[in-house]
Protein backbone atom coordinates (compact mmCIF):
# COMPACT_ATOMS: atom_id res chain seq x y z
CA UNK A 1 0.00 0.00 0.00
CA UNK A 2 1.54 3.36 -0.99
CA UNK A 3 1.67 6.10 1.57
CA UNK A 4 -0.68 9.06 1.27
CA UNK A 5 -0.27 12.49 2.85
CA UNK A 6 -2.78 15.30 3.19
CA UNK A 7 -1.18 18.60 2.20
CA UNK A 8 -3.05 21.88 1.98
CA UNK A 9 -6.31 20.49 0.67
CA UNK A 10 -5.15 17.41 -1.25
CA UNK A 11 -4.44 13.76 -0.62
CA UNK A 12 -1.13 13.11 -2.40
CA UNK A 13 1.39 10.35 -2.78
CA UNK A 14 3.69 10.75 0.21
CA UNK A 15 6.85 11.04 -1.86
CA UNK A 16 5.30 13.74 -4.05
CA UNK A 17 3.74 15.74 -1.22
CA UNK A 18 5.49 19.06 -0.58
CA UNK A 19 5.06 22.53 0.89
CA UNK A 20 6.25 25.84 -0.52
CA UNK A 21 9.90 26.88 0.01
CA UNK A 22 8.66 30.08 1.62
CA UNK A 23 6.41 28.29 4.07
CA UNK A 24 6.89 29.95 7.45
CA UNK A 25 7.22 26.54 9.07
CA UNK A 26 10.36 26.01 6.99
CA UNK A 27 11.71 29.54 7.42
CA UNK A 28 10.79 30.46 11.01
CA UNK A 29 9.49 27.24 12.62
CA UNK A 30 6.28 29.31 12.72
CA UNK A 31 3.92 26.44 13.35
CA UNK A 32 2.55 23.85 15.70
CA UNK A 33 2.10 20.08 15.63
CA UNK A 34 0.52 17.07 17.27
CA UNK A 35 1.43 13.39 17.36
CA UNK A 36 -1.54 11.10 17.98
CA UNK A 37 -1.25 7.37 18.57
CA UNK A 38 -3.33 4.88 16.57
CA UNK A 39 -4.13 1.58 18.29
CA UNK A 40 -6.42 -1.00 16.74
CA UNK A 41 -7.16 1.50 13.97
CA UNK A 42 -8.51 4.03 16.46
CA UNK A 43 -7.06 7.32 17.62
CA UNK A 44 -5.98 7.46 21.25
CA UNK A 45 -7.27 10.55 23.08
CA UNK A 46 -8.02 12.47 19.87
CA UNK A 47 -10.15 15.03 21.73
CA UNK A 48 -7.36 16.01 24.10
CA UNK A 49 -4.90 16.35 21.23
CA UNK A 50 -7.33 18.62 19.39
CA UNK A 51 -7.93 20.73 22.50
CA UNK A 52 -4.16 21.19 22.87
CA UNK A 53 -3.80 21.94 19.16
CA UNK A 54 -6.48 24.63 19.37
CA UNK A 55 -4.70 26.12 22.36
CA UNK A 56 -1.27 26.10 20.64
CA UNK A 57 -2.77 27.80 17.57
CA UNK A 58 -4.51 30.40 19.72
CA UNK A 59 -1.32 31.23 21.64
CA UNK A 60 0.53 31.80 18.35
CA UNK A 61 -2.43 33.57 16.71
CA UNK A 62 -2.52 31.16 13.79
CA UNK A 63 -5.98 30.70 12.30
CA UNK A 64 -7.25 27.11 12.34
CA UNK A 65 -7.05 25.89 8.72
CA UNK A 66 -10.47 24.26 8.97
CA UNK A 67 -13.23 23.56 11.48
CA UNK A 68 -12.54 20.75 13.92
CA UNK A 69 -15.15 18.30 12.58
CA UNK A 70 -13.56 18.63 9.13
CA UNK A 71 -10.10 18.18 10.60
CA UNK A 72 -11.26 14.97 12.26
CA UNK A 73 -12.49 13.72 8.90
CA UNK A 74 -9.10 14.45 7.32
CA UNK A 75 -7.23 12.71 10.14
CA UNK A 76 -9.51 9.67 9.91
CA UNK A 77 -9.12 9.59 6.14
CA UNK A 78 -5.32 9.73 6.31
CA UNK A 79 -5.32 6.85 8.84
CA UNK A 80 -7.65 4.85 6.58
CA UNK A 81 -5.83 5.56 3.32
CA UNK A 82 -2.54 4.48 4.89
CA UNK A 83 -4.04 1.33 6.39
CA UNK A 84 -2.71 2.20 9.83
CA UNK A 85 -3.75 -0.20 12.57
CA UNK A 86 -0.93 0.53 15.01
CA UNK A 87 1.01 3.69 14.39
CA UNK A 88 0.96 7.45 14.61
CA UNK A 89 -0.66 10.44 13.00
CA UNK A 90 1.52 13.52 12.58
CA UNK A 91 -0.27 16.80 12.09
CA UNK A 92 1.40 20.13 11.44
CA UNK A 93 -0.10 23.57 10.94
CA UNK A 94 2.03 26.57 10.00
CA UNK A 95 1.15 30.22 9.48
CA UNK A 96 1.45 29.59 5.75
CA UNK A 97 3.69 30.63 2.85
CA UNK A 98 4.65 34.29 2.32
CA UNK A 99 7.70 36.35 1.29
CA UNK A 100 10.19 36.16 4.18
CA UNK A 101 9.46 38.87 6.74
CA UNK A 102 9.41 38.22 10.49
CA UNK A 103 6.11 39.98 11.25
CA UNK A 104 2.91 38.13 10.39
CA UNK A 105 2.02 38.28 6.68
CA UNK A 106 -1.15 40.26 5.88
CA UNK A 107 -2.60 37.42 3.88
CA UNK A 108 -1.39 33.90 4.26
CA UNK A 109 -3.36 30.70 4.32
CA UNK A 110 -2.27 28.37 7.11
CA UNK A 111 -0.66 25.19 5.80
CA UNK A 112 -2.06 21.91 7.10
CA UNK A 113 -0.12 18.68 6.68
CA UNK A 114 -1.37 15.34 8.01
CA UNK A 115 0.60 12.12 7.66
CA UNK A 116 0.17 8.70 9.24
CA UNK A 117 2.43 5.72 9.41
CA UNK A 118 2.48 2.29 10.85
CA UNK A 119 4.88 1.78 13.73
CA UNK A 120 5.75 -1.24 15.78
CA UNK A 121 4.22 -1.06 19.24
CA UNK A 122 6.80 0.24 21.74
CA UNK A 123 9.37 -2.51 22.42
CA UNK A 124 7.98 -4.41 25.46
CA UNK A 125 11.55 -4.95 26.69
CA UNK A 126 11.84 -1.23 27.39
CA UNK A 127 8.83 -1.51 29.69
CA UNK A 128 10.15 -4.66 31.36
CA UNK A 129 13.79 -3.61 31.80
CA UNK A 130 13.37 0.15 32.08
CA UNK A 131 15.42 2.84 30.43
CA UNK A 132 18.22 5.26 31.29
CA UNK A 133 18.05 9.06 31.24
CA UNK A 134 20.72 11.70 31.45
CA UNK A 135 20.17 15.22 32.74
CA UNK A 136 21.00 18.34 30.73
CA UNK A 137 20.39 22.08 31.16
CA UNK A 138 17.03 23.23 29.81
CA UNK A 139 18.02 25.79 27.16
CA UNK A 140 14.53 26.20 25.67
CA UNK A 141 12.28 29.25 25.56
CA UNK A 142 9.73 30.20 28.21
CA UNK A 143 6.62 28.91 26.43
CA UNK A 144 7.20 25.16 26.33
CA UNK A 145 3.45 24.74 26.94
CA UNK A 146 2.95 25.53 23.23
CA UNK A 147 3.54 22.52 20.98
CA UNK A 148 5.67 24.49 18.56
CA UNK A 149 7.67 22.83 15.78
CA UNK A 150 10.75 24.80 16.97
CA UNK A 151 12.46 21.78 18.50
CA UNK A 152 16.19 22.39 18.13
CA UNK A 153 17.03 22.17 21.86
CA UNK A 154 14.96 18.98 22.02
CA UNK A 155 16.75 17.55 18.98
CA UNK A 156 20.18 18.33 20.46
CA UNK A 157 19.16 16.94 23.84
CA UNK A 158 17.82 13.69 22.40
CA UNK A 159 20.99 13.25 20.35
CA UNK A 160 23.09 13.81 23.47
CA UNK A 161 21.05 11.11 25.22
CA UNK A 162 21.56 8.69 22.33
CA UNK A 163 25.30 9.31 22.30
CA UNK A 164 25.38 8.64 26.05
CA UNK A 165 23.52 5.36 25.52
CA UNK A 166 20.40 6.73 27.19
CA UNK A 167 16.79 6.77 25.99
CA UNK A 168 15.99 10.32 27.03
CA UNK A 169 17.47 13.52 28.44
CA UNK A 170 15.68 15.19 31.34
CA UNK A 171 16.00 18.94 31.06
CA UNK A 172 16.84 20.87 34.21
CA UNK A 173 15.93 24.52 34.87
CA UNK A 174 18.07 27.15 36.62
CA UNK A 175 16.72 26.11 40.01
CA UNK A 176 18.01 22.56 39.51
CA UNK A 177 14.48 21.30 38.96
CA UNK A 178 13.55 18.87 36.20
CA UNK A 179 11.18 20.35 33.65
CA UNK A 180 10.59 17.40 31.29
CA UNK A 181 12.28 15.13 28.76
CA UNK A 182 12.98 16.24 25.20
CA UNK A 183 9.81 14.49 24.00
CA UNK A 184 8.35 13.06 27.21
CA UNK A 185 7.05 14.15 30.63
CA UNK A 186 8.99 13.24 33.78
CA UNK A 187 7.70 11.58 36.96
CA UNK A 188 9.04 10.19 40.23
CA UNK A 189 7.63 8.19 43.14
CA UNK A 190 9.01 9.40 46.48
CA UNK A 191 10.07 7.19 49.40
CA UNK A 192 6.58 7.53 50.95
CA UNK A 193 4.90 6.38 47.73
CA UNK A 194 3.72 9.78 46.46
CA UNK A 195 3.71 10.27 42.70
CA UNK A 196 5.29 13.61 41.79
CA UNK A 197 5.22 15.37 38.44
CA UNK A 198 5.65 19.01 37.57
CA UNK A 199 2.40 20.96 37.30
CA UNK A 200 1.47 22.01 33.77
CA UNK A 201 3.11 25.43 33.83
CA UNK A 202 4.74 27.21 30.88
CA UNK A 203 7.99 25.21 31.40
CA UNK A 204 6.51 21.95 30.12
CA UNK A 205 4.22 20.57 27.49
CA UNK A 206 1.03 19.33 29.11
CA UNK A 207 1.26 15.80 27.72
CA UNK A 208 -1.91 14.04 26.70
CA UNK A 209 -0.41 10.85 28.14
CA UNK A 210 0.40 12.83 31.30
CA UNK A 211 -3.28 13.77 31.61
CA UNK A 212 -4.39 10.16 31.06
CA UNK A 213 -1.94 8.93 33.73
CA UNK A 214 -3.16 11.65 36.14
CA UNK A 215 -6.73 10.41 35.56
CA UNK A 216 -5.67 6.84 36.42
CA UNK A 217 -3.76 7.97 39.54
CA UNK A 218 -6.76 9.93 40.81
CA UNK A 219 -9.19 7.14 40.00
CA UNK A 220 -7.07 4.53 41.76
CA UNK A 221 -6.52 6.84 44.73
CA UNK A 222 -2.70 6.91 44.67
CA UNK A 223 -1.04 9.81 46.46
CA UNK A 224 -0.17 12.57 44.01
CA UNK A 225 1.48 15.99 44.12
CA UNK A 226 1.97 18.18 41.07
CA UNK A 227 5.16 20.09 41.85
CA UNK A 228 8.69 20.38 40.47
CA UNK A 229 11.37 17.97 41.72
CA UNK A 230 15.15 18.30 41.69
CA UNK A 231 17.66 15.96 40.06
CA UNK A 232 18.89 14.96 43.54
CA UNK A 233 15.34 14.07 44.54
CA UNK A 234 14.87 12.03 41.37
CA UNK A 235 18.11 10.13 42.02
CA UNK A 236 16.94 9.35 45.55
CA UNK A 237 13.41 8.43 44.44
CA UNK A 238 11.88 5.00 44.90
CA UNK A 239 10.76 4.93 41.27
CA UNK A 240 10.88 7.16 38.23
CA UNK A 241 9.18 7.02 34.85
CA UNK A 242 8.40 9.02 31.74
CA UNK A 243 5.31 9.30 29.55
CA UNK A 244 4.46 10.22 25.96
CA UNK A 245 2.23 9.28 23.06
CA UNK A 246 4.95 7.17 21.46
CA UNK A 247 6.56 5.74 24.62
CA UNK A 248 3.37 5.16 26.68
CA UNK A 249 4.88 4.90 30.18
CA UNK A 250 8.46 3.70 30.55
CA UNK A 251 10.22 3.06 33.84
CA UNK A 252 13.41 5.08 34.35
CA UNK A 253 15.95 2.86 36.13
CA UNK A 254 19.10 4.98 35.77
CA UNK A 255 19.66 8.72 35.99
CA UNK A 256 23.12 9.95 34.92
CA UNK A 257 24.38 6.39 35.39
CA UNK A 258 23.12 6.01 38.98
CA UNK A 259 20.39 3.44 39.70
CA UNK A 260 16.94 4.64 40.72
CA UNK A 261 15.72 2.62 43.71
CA UNK A 262 16.97 -0.90 43.12
CA UNK A 263 17.74 -0.20 39.49
CA UNK A 264 14.66 -2.12 38.35
CA UNK A 265 11.20 -0.96 37.28
CA UNK A 266 9.12 -0.21 40.37
CA UNK A 267 5.67 -1.68 41.13
CA UNK A 268 3.64 1.52 40.94
CA UNK A 269 5.02 2.51 37.53
CA UNK A 270 4.39 -1.01 36.24
CA UNK A 271 0.78 -0.91 37.45
CA UNK A 272 0.20 2.47 35.85
CA UNK A 273 1.84 1.29 32.65
CA UNK A 274 -0.35 -1.81 32.42
CA UNK A 275 -3.52 0.19 33.12
CA UNK A 276 -2.60 2.86 30.57
CA UNK A 277 -1.66 0.38 27.82
CA UNK A 278 -4.97 -1.47 28.29
CA UNK A 279 -6.88 1.81 28.24
CA UNK A 280 -5.14 3.02 25.06
CA UNK A 281 -5.84 -0.32 23.37
CA UNK A 282 -9.53 0.07 24.17
CA UNK A 283 -9.64 3.71 23.06
N1 LIG B 1 6.28 14.55 22.00
N2 LIG B 1 7.05 16.94 26.37
C1 LIG B 1 7.51 17.23 25.13
C2 LIG B 1 8.55 18.29 24.99
C3 LIG B 1 7.00 16.54 24.01
O1 LIG B 1 7.45 16.83 22.79
C4 LIG B 1 6.02 15.54 24.21
C5 LIG B 1 5.44 14.77 23.05
C6 LIG B 1 5.59 15.26 25.52
C7 LIG B 1 4.54 14.23 25.80
O2 LIG B 1 3.28 14.64 25.30
P1 LIG B 1 2.18 13.57 24.83
O3 LIG B 1 1.93 12.69 26.01
O4 LIG B 1 1.02 14.40 24.48
O5 LIG B 1 2.76 12.81 23.66
C8 LIG B 1 6.11 15.99 26.56
C9 LIG B 1 5.79 13.93 20.79
C10 LIG B 1 5.38 12.52 20.99
C11 LIG B 1 6.83 14.12 19.69
O6 LIG B 1 7.36 15.21 19.61
O7 LIG B 1 7.08 13.19 18.92
XYZ file of C-alpha atoms and ligand atoms in Angstrom:
304
model
C 0.000 0.000 0.000
C 1.537 3.359 -0.989
C 1.666 6.102 1.574
C -0.683 9.059 1.267
C -0.274 12.488 2.854
C -2.780 15.295 3.194
C -1.180 18.598 2.199
C -3.047 21.883 1.978
C -6.308 20.489 0.670
C -5.153 17.413 -1.247
C -4.438 13.762 -0.619
C -1.133 13.110 -2.400
C 1.392 10.345 -2.784
C 3.686 10.747 0.214
C 6.853 11.038 -1.859
C 5.297 13.743 -4.047
C 3.742 15.738 -1.219
C 5.495 19.063 -0.578
C 5.062 22.527 0.895
C 6.252 25.839 -0.520
C 9.895 26.882 0.010
C 8.663 30.084 1.623
C 6.412 28.287 4.068
C 6.893 29.952 7.447
C 7.219 26.542 9.068
C 10.359 26.014 6.990
C 11.712 29.536 7.417
C 10.787 30.459 11.005
C 9.494 27.240 12.624
C 6.285 29.309 12.722
C 3.917 26.444 13.350
C 2.551 23.845 15.702
C 2.098 20.082 15.625
C 0.517 17.067 17.267
C 1.434 13.387 17.359
C -1.540 11.102 17.977
C -1.245 7.367 18.570
C -3.330 4.880 16.575
C -4.133 1.582 18.288
C -6.418 -0.999 16.743
C -7.159 1.504 13.967
C -8.512 4.030 16.463
C -7.063 7.322 17.619
C -5.980 7.465 21.250
C -7.273 10.554 23.078
C -8.019 12.469 19.870
C -10.145 15.030 21.732
C -7.360 16.007 24.100
C -4.902 16.348 21.232
C -7.329 18.624 19.393
C -7.933 20.731 22.503
C -4.163 21.194 22.874
C -3.805 21.944 19.156
C -6.479 24.627 19.365
C -4.699 26.124 22.360
C -1.270 26.104 20.637
C -2.773 27.801 17.566
C -4.508 30.396 19.716
C -1.323 31.230 21.640
C 0.533 31.803 18.350
C -2.429 33.571 16.705
C -2.518 31.161 13.785
C -5.978 30.695 12.299
C -7.248 27.111 12.339
C -7.050 25.892 8.719
C -10.474 24.259 8.965
C -13.234 23.561 11.478
C -12.541 20.749 13.921
C -15.151 18.298 12.583
C -13.561 18.627 9.126
C -10.101 18.180 10.599
C -11.258 14.972 12.263
C -12.490 13.718 8.897
C -9.097 14.449 7.318
C -7.233 12.712 10.145
C -9.508 9.673 9.908
C -9.122 9.591 6.144
C -5.319 9.725 6.314
C -5.317 6.849 8.839
C -7.651 4.853 6.582
C -5.829 5.557 3.321
C -2.544 4.478 4.890
C -4.042 1.332 6.391
C -2.710 2.199 9.831
C -3.750 -0.200 12.568
C -0.933 0.528 15.011
C 1.011 3.694 14.389
C 0.962 7.449 14.615
C -0.656 10.439 13.000
C 1.522 13.524 12.582
C -0.273 16.804 12.089
C 1.399 20.133 11.445
C -0.095 23.575 10.942
C 2.033 26.574 9.999
C 1.149 30.223 9.480
C 1.453 29.589 5.751
C 3.689 30.633 2.849
C 4.648 34.291 2.318
C 7.698 36.346 1.295
C 10.186 36.155 4.185
C 9.458 38.866 6.744
C 9.413 38.222 10.489
C 6.110 39.978 11.252
C 2.911 38.133 10.392
C 2.023 38.285 6.682
C -1.146 40.260 5.875
C -2.603 37.425 3.876
C -1.389 33.896 4.262
C -3.364 30.699 4.315
C -2.270 28.369 7.111
C -0.662 25.188 5.805
C -2.063 21.911 7.104
C -0.121 18.684 6.683
C -1.369 15.344 8.008
C 0.602 12.123 7.664
C 0.174 8.705 9.238
C 2.426 5.723 9.413
C 2.479 2.287 10.853
C 4.881 1.785 13.727
C 5.747 -1.239 15.778
C 4.220 -1.058 19.244
C 6.799 0.241 21.743
C 9.369 -2.510 22.422
C 7.985 -4.412 25.458
C 11.552 -4.954 26.687
C 11.842 -1.227 27.388
C 8.831 -1.507 29.685
C 10.152 -4.661 31.358
C 13.789 -3.607 31.797
C 13.370 0.149 32.081
C 15.425 2.845 30.433
C 18.220 5.263 31.291
C 18.048 9.056 31.235
C 20.725 11.698 31.450
C 20.172 15.223 32.739
C 20.998 18.340 30.732
C 20.391 22.083 31.163
C 17.025 23.231 29.808
C 18.021 25.787 27.160
C 14.534 26.198 25.670
C 12.275 29.255 25.559
C 9.733 30.203 28.209
C 6.621 28.910 26.429
C 7.202 25.164 26.335
C 3.454 24.742 26.940
C 2.952 25.534 23.232
C 3.537 22.517 20.983
C 5.675 24.489 18.559
C 7.674 22.833 15.783
C 10.749 24.799 16.975
C 12.461 21.781 18.497
C 16.194 22.390 18.126
C 17.026 22.171 21.857
C 14.957 18.981 22.023
C 16.751 17.551 18.978
C 20.177 18.328 20.456
C 19.159 16.940 23.839
C 17.821 13.692 22.401
C 20.990 13.250 20.353
C 23.093 13.807 23.470
C 21.051 11.107 25.219
C 21.560 8.693 22.328
C 25.300 9.314 22.302
C 25.376 8.642 26.054
C 23.524 5.358 25.517
C 20.396 6.730 27.187
C 16.786 6.769 25.993
C 15.990 10.317 27.034
C 17.468 13.521 28.437
C 15.684 15.187 31.340
C 16.004 18.941 31.059
C 16.835 20.873 34.209
C 15.929 24.515 34.865
C 18.068 27.146 36.617
C 16.719 26.108 40.014
C 18.011 22.562 39.507
C 14.477 21.301 38.963
C 13.553 18.865 36.199
C 11.179 20.345 33.655
C 10.592 17.397 31.289
C 12.278 15.125 28.762
C 12.982 16.242 25.199
C 9.807 14.494 24.001
C 8.347 13.058 27.211
C 7.053 14.149 30.626
C 8.986 13.240 33.780
C 7.697 11.582 36.960
C 9.041 10.187 40.233
C 7.630 8.194 43.141
C 9.010 9.398 46.482
C 10.073 7.189 49.405
C 6.583 7.533 50.948
C 4.895 6.383 47.726
C 3.718 9.777 46.460
C 3.708 10.266 42.696
C 5.286 13.610 41.792
C 5.218 15.366 38.442
C 5.647 19.009 37.573
C 2.396 20.962 37.299
C 1.475 22.008 33.766
C 3.109 25.432 33.829
C 4.743 27.209 30.882
C 7.987 25.213 31.398
C 6.514 21.954 30.115
C 4.219 20.569 27.487
C 1.027 19.331 29.111
C 1.255 15.802 27.723
C -1.914 14.038 26.696
C -0.412 10.853 28.142
C 0.404 12.833 31.300
C -3.284 13.768 31.610
C -4.389 10.164 31.057
C -1.944 8.931 33.733
C -3.160 11.648 36.142
C -6.728 10.406 35.558
C -5.671 6.843 36.425
C -3.761 7.969 39.537
C -6.760 9.928 40.811
C -9.192 7.143 40.000
C -7.070 4.535 41.759
C -6.523 6.843 44.726
C -2.699 6.913 44.673
C -1.038 9.808 46.465
C -0.168 12.567 44.011
C 1.483 15.988 44.117
C 1.970 18.181 41.070
C 5.162 20.087 41.846
C 8.690 20.377 40.467
C 11.370 17.966 41.721
C 15.153 18.304 41.691
C 17.659 15.957 40.058
C 18.886 14.960 43.536
C 15.338 14.068 44.544
C 14.872 12.030 41.372
C 18.107 10.133 42.019
C 16.941 9.347 45.552
C 13.406 8.427 44.436
C 11.884 4.997 44.902
C 10.757 4.930 41.272
C 10.878 7.157 38.227
C 9.179 7.024 34.854
C 8.401 9.016 31.735
C 5.314 9.300 29.545
C 4.458 10.221 25.958
C 2.225 9.282 23.061
C 4.946 7.169 21.458
C 6.564 5.742 24.620
C 3.372 5.164 26.682
C 4.877 4.895 30.176
C 8.459 3.702 30.552
C 10.223 3.059 33.845
C 13.410 5.082 34.353
C 15.948 2.859 36.126
C 19.104 4.980 35.768
C 19.661 8.718 35.986
C 23.121 9.950 34.917
C 24.377 6.390 35.386
C 23.118 6.012 38.978
C 20.392 3.440 39.705
C 16.937 4.640 40.719
C 15.722 2.616 43.707
C 16.968 -0.902 43.121
C 17.740 -0.201 39.487
C 14.662 -2.117 38.345
C 11.195 -0.959 37.283
C 9.116 -0.214 40.365
C 5.672 -1.681 41.127
C 3.645 1.521 40.940
C 5.025 2.507 37.529
C 4.387 -1.008 36.239
C 0.780 -0.909 37.446
C 0.197 2.474 35.851
C 1.835 1.294 32.653
C -0.352 -1.815 32.415
C -3.517 0.192 33.116
C -2.596 2.858 30.568
C -1.664 0.384 27.818
C -4.973 -1.468 28.289
C -6.883 1.812 28.235
C -5.143 3.017 25.056
C -5.837 -0.325 23.367
C -9.532 0.066 24.169
C -9.643 3.708 23.058
N 6.284 14.550 22.000
N 7.048 16.940 26.365
C 7.511 17.229 25.132
C 8.547 18.287 24.985
C 7.004 16.539 24.014
O 7.450 16.827 22.787
C 6.023 15.535 24.206
C 5.439 14.775 23.052
C 5.589 15.263 25.518
C 4.541 14.230 25.796
O 3.280 14.636 25.300
P 2.177 13.574 24.834
O 1.933 12.688 26.011
O 1.019 14.404 24.484
O 2.762 12.812 23.664
C 6.110 15.993 26.559
C 5.793 13.928 20.788
C 5.377 12.521 20.986
C 6.828 14.120 19.694
O 7.360 15.213 19.612
O 7.081 13.189 18.925
